[in-house]
Coordinates of C-alpha atoms and ligand atoms in Angstrom, one line a residue:
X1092 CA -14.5 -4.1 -8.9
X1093 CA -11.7 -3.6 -6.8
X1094 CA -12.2 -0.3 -4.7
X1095 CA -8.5 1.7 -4.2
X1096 CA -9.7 4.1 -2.1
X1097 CA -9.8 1.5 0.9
X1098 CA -11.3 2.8 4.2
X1099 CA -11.6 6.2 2.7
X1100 CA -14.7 6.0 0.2
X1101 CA -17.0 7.5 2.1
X1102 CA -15.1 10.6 3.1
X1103 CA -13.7 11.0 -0.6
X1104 CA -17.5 11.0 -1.5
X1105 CA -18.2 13.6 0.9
X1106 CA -15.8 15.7 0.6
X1107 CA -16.1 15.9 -3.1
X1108 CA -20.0 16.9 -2.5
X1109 CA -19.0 19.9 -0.3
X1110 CA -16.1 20.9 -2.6
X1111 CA -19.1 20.7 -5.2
X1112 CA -22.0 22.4 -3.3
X1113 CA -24.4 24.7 -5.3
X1114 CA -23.7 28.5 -5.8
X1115 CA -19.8 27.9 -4.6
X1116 CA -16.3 26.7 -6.8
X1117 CA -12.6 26.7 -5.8
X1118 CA -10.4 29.5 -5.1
X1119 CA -6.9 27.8 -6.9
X1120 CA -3.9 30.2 -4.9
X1121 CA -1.7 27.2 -5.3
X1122 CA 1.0 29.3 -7.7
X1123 CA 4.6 28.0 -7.1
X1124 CA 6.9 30.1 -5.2
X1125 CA 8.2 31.2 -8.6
X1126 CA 4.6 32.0 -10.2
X1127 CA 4.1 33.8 -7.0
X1128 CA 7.1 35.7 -7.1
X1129 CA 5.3 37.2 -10.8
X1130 CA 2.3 37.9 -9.5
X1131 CA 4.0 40.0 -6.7
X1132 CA 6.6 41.7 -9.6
X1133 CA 3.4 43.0 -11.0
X1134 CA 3.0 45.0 -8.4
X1135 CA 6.4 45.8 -7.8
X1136 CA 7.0 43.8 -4.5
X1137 CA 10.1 41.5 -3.9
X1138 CA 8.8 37.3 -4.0
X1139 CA 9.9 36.8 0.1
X1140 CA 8.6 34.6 1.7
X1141 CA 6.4 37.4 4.0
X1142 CA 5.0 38.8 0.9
X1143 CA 3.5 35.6 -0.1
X1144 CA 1.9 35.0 3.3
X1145 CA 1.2 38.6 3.1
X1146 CA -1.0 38.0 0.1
X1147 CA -2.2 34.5 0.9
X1148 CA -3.8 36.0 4.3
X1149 CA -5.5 38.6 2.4
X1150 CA -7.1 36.4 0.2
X1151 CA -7.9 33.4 3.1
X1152 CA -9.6 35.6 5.8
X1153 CA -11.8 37.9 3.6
X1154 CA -14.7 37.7 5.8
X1155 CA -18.0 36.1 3.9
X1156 CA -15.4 34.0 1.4
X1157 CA -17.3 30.4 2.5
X1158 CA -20.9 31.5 0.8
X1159 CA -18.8 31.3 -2.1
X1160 CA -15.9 29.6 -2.0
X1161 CA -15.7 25.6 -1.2
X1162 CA -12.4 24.9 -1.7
X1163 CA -9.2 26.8 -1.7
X1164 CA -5.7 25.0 -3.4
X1165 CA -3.0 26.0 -1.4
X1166 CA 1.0 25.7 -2.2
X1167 CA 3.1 23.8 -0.2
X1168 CA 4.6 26.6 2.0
X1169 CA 0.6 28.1 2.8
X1170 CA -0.3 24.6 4.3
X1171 CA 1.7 25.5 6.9
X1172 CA 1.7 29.0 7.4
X1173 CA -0.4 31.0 9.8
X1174 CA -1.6 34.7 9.9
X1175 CA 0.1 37.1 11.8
X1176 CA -1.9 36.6 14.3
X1177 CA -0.9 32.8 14.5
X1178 CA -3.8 31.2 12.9
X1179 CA -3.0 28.6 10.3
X1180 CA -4.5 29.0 7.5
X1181 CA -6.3 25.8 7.5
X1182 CA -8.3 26.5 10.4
X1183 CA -9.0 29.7 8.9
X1184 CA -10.4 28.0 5.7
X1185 CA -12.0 25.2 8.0
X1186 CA -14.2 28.1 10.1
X1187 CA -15.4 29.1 6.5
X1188 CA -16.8 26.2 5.4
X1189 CA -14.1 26.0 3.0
X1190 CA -12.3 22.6 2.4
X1191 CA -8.3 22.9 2.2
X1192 CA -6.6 21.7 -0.9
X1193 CA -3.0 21.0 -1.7
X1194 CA -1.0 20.7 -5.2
X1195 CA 1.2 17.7 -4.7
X1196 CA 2.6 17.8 -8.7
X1197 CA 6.0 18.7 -8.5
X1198 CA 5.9 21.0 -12.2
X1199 CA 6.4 20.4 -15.8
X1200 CA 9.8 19.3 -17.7
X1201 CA 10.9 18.1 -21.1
X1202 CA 9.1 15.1 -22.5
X1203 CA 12.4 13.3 -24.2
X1204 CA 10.8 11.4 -27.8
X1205 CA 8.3 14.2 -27.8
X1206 CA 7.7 17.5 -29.6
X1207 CA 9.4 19.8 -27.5
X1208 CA 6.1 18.8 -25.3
X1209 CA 6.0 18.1 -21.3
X1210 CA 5.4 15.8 -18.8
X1211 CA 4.6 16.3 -15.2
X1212 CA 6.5 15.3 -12.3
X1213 CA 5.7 14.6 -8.9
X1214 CA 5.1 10.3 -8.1
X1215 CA 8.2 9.6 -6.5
X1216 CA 6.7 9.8 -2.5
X1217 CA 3.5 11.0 -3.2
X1218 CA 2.1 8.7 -1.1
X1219 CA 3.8 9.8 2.2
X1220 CA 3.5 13.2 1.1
X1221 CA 0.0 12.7 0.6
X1222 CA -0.6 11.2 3.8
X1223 CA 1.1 13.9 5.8
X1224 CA -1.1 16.7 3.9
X1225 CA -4.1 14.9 5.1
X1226 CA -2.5 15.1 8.5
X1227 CA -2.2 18.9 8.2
X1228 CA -5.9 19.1 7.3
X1229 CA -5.7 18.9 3.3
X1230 CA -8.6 17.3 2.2
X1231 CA -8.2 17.4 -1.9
X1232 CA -5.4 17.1 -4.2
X1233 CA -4.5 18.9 -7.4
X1234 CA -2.3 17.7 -10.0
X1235 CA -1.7 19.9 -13.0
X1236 CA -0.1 18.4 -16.5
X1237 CA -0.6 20.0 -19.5
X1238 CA -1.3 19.2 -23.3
X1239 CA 0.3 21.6 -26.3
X1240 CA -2.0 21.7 -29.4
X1241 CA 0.4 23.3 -31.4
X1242 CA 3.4 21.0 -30.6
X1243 CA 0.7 18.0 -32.1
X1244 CA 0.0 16.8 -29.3
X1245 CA 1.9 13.8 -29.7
X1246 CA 0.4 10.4 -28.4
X1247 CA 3.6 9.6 -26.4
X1248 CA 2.6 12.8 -24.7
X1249 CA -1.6 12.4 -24.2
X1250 CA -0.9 8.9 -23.0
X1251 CA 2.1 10.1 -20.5
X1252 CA -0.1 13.2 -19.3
X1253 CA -3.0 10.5 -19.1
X1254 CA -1.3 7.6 -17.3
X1255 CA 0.3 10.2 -14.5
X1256 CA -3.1 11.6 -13.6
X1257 CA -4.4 8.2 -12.8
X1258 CA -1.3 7.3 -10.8
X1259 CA -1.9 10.3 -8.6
X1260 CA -5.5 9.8 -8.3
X1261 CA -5.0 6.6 -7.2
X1262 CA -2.5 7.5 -4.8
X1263 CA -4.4 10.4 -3.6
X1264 CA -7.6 8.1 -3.1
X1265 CA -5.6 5.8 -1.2
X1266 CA -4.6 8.9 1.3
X1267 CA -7.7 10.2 1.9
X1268 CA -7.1 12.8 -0.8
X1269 CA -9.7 13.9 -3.4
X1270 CA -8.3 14.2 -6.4
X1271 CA -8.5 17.2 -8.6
X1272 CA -7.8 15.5 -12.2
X1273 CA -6.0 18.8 -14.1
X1274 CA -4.8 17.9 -18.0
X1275 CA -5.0 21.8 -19.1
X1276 CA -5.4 21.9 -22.7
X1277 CA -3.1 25.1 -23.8
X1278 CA -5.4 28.2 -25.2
X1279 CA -1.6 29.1 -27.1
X1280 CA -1.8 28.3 -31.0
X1281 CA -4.3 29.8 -34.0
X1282 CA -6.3 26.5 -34.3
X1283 CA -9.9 26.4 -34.1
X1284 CA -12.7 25.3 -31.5
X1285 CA -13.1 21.8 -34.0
X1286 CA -9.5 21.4 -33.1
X1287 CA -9.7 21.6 -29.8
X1288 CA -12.5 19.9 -29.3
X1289 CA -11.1 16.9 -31.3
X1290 CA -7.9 17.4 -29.2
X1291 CA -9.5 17.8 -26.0
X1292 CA -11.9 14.4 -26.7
X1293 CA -8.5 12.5 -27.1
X1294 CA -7.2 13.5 -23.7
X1295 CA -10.6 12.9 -21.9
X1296 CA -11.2 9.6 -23.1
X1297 CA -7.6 8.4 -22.6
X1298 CA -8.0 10.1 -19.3
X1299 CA -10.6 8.1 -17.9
X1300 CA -9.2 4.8 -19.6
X1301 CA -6.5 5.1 -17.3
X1302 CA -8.4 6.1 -14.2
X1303 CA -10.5 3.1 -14.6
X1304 CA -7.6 0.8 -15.3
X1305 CA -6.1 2.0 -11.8
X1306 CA -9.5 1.2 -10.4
X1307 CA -10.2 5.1 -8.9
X1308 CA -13.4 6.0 -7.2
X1309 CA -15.3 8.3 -9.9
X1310 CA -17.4 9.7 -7.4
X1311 CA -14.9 10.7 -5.4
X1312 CA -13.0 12.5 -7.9
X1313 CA -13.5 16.2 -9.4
X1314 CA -12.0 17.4 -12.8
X1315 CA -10.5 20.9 -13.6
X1316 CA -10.5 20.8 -17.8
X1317 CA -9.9 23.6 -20.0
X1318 CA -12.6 24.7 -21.8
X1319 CA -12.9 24.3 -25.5
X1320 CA -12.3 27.6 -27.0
X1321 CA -10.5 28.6 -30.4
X1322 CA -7.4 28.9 -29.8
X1323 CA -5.7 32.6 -28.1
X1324 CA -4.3 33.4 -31.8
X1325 CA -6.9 32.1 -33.9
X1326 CA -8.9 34.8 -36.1
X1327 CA -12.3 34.6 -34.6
X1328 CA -13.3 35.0 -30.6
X1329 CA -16.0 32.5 -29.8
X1330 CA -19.1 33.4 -28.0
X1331 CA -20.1 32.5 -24.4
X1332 CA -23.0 30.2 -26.2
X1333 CA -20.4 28.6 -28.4
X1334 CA -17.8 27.7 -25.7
X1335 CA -20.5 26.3 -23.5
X1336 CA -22.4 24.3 -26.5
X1337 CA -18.5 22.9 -27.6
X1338 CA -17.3 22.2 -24.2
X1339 CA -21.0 20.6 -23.0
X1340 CA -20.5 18.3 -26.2
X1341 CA -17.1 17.6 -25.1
X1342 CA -18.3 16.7 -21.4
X1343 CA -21.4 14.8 -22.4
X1344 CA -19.4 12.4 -24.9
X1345 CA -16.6 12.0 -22.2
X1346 CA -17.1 12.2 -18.9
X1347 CA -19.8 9.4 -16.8
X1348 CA -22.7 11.4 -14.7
X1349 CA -21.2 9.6 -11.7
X1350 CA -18.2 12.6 -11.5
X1351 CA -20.1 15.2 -9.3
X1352 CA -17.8 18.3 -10.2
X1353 CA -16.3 19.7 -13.5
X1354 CA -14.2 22.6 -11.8
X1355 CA -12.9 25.1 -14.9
X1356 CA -9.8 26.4 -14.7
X1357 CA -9.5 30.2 -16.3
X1358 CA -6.4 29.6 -18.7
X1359 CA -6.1 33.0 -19.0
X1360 CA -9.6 34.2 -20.0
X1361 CA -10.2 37.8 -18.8
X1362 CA -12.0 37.6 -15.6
X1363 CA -15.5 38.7 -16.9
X1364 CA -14.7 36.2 -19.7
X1365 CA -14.4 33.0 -17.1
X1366 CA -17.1 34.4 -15.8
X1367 CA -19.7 34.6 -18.6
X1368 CA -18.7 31.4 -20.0
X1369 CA -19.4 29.4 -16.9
X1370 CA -22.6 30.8 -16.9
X1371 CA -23.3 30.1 -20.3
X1372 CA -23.0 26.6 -19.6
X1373 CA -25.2 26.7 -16.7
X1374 CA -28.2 27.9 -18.5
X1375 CA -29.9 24.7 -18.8
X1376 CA -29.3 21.5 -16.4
X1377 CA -26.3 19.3 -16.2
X1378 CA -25.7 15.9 -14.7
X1379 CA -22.5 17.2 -12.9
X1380 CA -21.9 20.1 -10.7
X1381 CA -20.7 22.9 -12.9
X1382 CA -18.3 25.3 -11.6
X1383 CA -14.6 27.0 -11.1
X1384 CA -11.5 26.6 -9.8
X1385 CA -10.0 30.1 -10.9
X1386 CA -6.6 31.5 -10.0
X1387 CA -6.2 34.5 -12.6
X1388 CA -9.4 34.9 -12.9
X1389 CA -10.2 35.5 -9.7
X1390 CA -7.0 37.3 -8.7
X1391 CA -6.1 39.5 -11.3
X1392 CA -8.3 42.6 -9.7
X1393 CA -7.7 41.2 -6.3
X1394 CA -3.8 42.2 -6.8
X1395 CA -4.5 45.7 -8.8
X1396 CA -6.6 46.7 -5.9
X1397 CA -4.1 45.7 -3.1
X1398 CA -0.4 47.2 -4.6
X1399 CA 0.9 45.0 -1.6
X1400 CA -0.4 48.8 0.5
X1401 CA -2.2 47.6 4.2
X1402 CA -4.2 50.6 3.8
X1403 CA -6.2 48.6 0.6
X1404 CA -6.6 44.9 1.9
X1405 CA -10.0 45.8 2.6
X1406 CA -10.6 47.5 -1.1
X1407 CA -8.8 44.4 -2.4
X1408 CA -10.7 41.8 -0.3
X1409 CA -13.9 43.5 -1.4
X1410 CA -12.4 42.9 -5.1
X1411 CA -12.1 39.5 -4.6
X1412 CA -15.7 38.8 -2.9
X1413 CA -17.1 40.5 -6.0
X1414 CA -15.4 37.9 -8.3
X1415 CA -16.4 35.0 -6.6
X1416 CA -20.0 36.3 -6.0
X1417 CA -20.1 36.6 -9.6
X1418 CA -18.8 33.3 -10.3
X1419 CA -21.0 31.9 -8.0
X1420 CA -24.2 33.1 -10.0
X1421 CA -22.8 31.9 -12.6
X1422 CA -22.8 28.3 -11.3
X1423 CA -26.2 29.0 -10.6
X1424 CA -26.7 30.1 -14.3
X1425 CA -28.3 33.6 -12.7
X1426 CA -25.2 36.0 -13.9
X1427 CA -26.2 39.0 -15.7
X1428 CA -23.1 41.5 -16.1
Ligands
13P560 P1 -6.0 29.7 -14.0 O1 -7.4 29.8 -13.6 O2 -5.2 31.0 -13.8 O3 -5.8 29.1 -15.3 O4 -5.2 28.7 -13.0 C1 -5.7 27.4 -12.9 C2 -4.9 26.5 -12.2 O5 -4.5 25.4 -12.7 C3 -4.5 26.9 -10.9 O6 -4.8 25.8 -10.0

């Protein structure tokens, strides 16, 4: 088989171990400057562009991070910023044992023939992009499209959604780049955990059609899926046990063993929530490395705590550090609440 990844392989291989070491998952601060901007409104602070470092070097140099952190996604604009004090960020991340990450998609727009679904954009130069990340220190990738269960999906949309993950994985690959393989299934709708389990089987397996086709590296990839939950509006909350059992099904039927790290995003789940449900599925052995790549979840309290005030980075880096300890026995399958 043809290997994409070129000179790279071995260092895609490796850094996808460390991103997926035992006891440690990703901290995703990768939110647009827009996102940003309503994170910081929730706290009633203006989106400028010191705010956003502001925040960013709060989270970033919270001293003991790397015991349970292995990855941080960054925007853009934090790849290149530095603290205060004039350390970039990078090398702050890189003394922590924490691998820098980068979201190279360039956001969601109208999918015309679809319906009223989305498509992700971001090919057009990746590859130079992507190669000048790497130079900056970036060692993985995220791309994030999403699929609508309410607005079908259609197949126009699963198969656009699936081809556009492969082309930036290969890409990526190709750079030096892991890449983080994001189709988020939307918790919106009322439909059930069948539904979405059906839905999210579709996307997977289409998924890694395409990824072969474009000859990608599995072992040097990582995924961050959605797990398979009822739906946010649907009558009945699942349990921790359920999600796991439903989204293990889903994984085991889908994805090869040779993929070392399923990194879950949050989608919204209370923090606790994220929390217990990773560790659900971590109560018996898996053949990949089970873990998370949070942003709400692992933010929400971080932000309450803080208020944008100097006097309560300390409170709010505390905040954070009890998050990802908890999510990191939870990758272990040791959390008790
Ligand atoms: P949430 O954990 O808030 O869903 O964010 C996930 C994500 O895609 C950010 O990288």
């Amino acid at each position: 088989m043809p290997v994409r990844a070129g000179s790279y392989t071995d260092e895609l291989v490796q850094t996808a171990k460390i991103v997926a070491s035992p006891g440690r998952g990703i901290l995703a601060i990768d939110e647009s400057n827009a996102t940003c901007g309503k994170r910081l409104d929730s706290i009633g602070l203006d989106n400028t562009e010191t705010n956003r470092q502001a925040y960013r070097q709060l989270l970033l140099t919270t001293p003991g991070l790397g015991e349970y952190i292995s990855g941080a996604i960054l925007f853009e604009e934090t790849l290149y910023q530095s603290t205060t004090d004039g350390k970039k960020f990078v090398d702050c991340l890189c003394d922590q044992n924490i691998v820098p990450g980068i979201k190279v998609d360039k956001g969601l727009v109208p999918l015309p023939g679809s319906n009223n679904e989305s498509w992700c954009q971001g090919l057009d130069g990746l590859a130079s992009r992507s190669a000048e990340y790497y130079k900056q220190g970036a060692r993985f990738a995220k791309w994030r499209t999403v699929v609508s269960i309410p607005c079908g999906p259609s197949a126009l949309a699963v198969k656009e959604a699936a081809w556009g993950l492969a082309r930036y994985a290969a890409i990526s690959q190709d750079n030096g780049l892991v890449p983080i393989v994001e189709p988020e299934i939307l918790l919106d709708g009322d439909h059930s955990i069948d539904r979405t389990l059906e839905v999210a089987e579709k996307v997977w397996a289409e998924v890694f059609y395409y990824l072969a086709e474009n000859n990608v590296v599995f072992e040097g990839i990582l995924l961050k899926p959605s797990m398979v939950t009822p739906g946010a509006e649907h009558k009945e909350k699942a349990s921790p046990e359920t999600i796991a059992e439903y989204t293990l099904k889903m994984l085991n039927r889908r994805v090869p063993p040779a993929v070392p790290g399923i990194m879950f995003l949050s989608g919204g789940q209370s923090e606790v929530e994220a929390t217990l449900n990773l560790n659900a599925m971590n109560q018996s052995p898996n053949p990949w490395h089970v873990s998370f790549s949070y942003a709400r979840a692992l933010q929400n309290s971080v932000l309450k705590t803080w208020k944008g005030l100097p006097e309560n980075i300390e409170a709010a880096q505390k905040a954070l550090l009890v998050r990802a300890k908890a999510n990191s026995m939870a990758q272990l399958g040791r959390y008790s609440a």
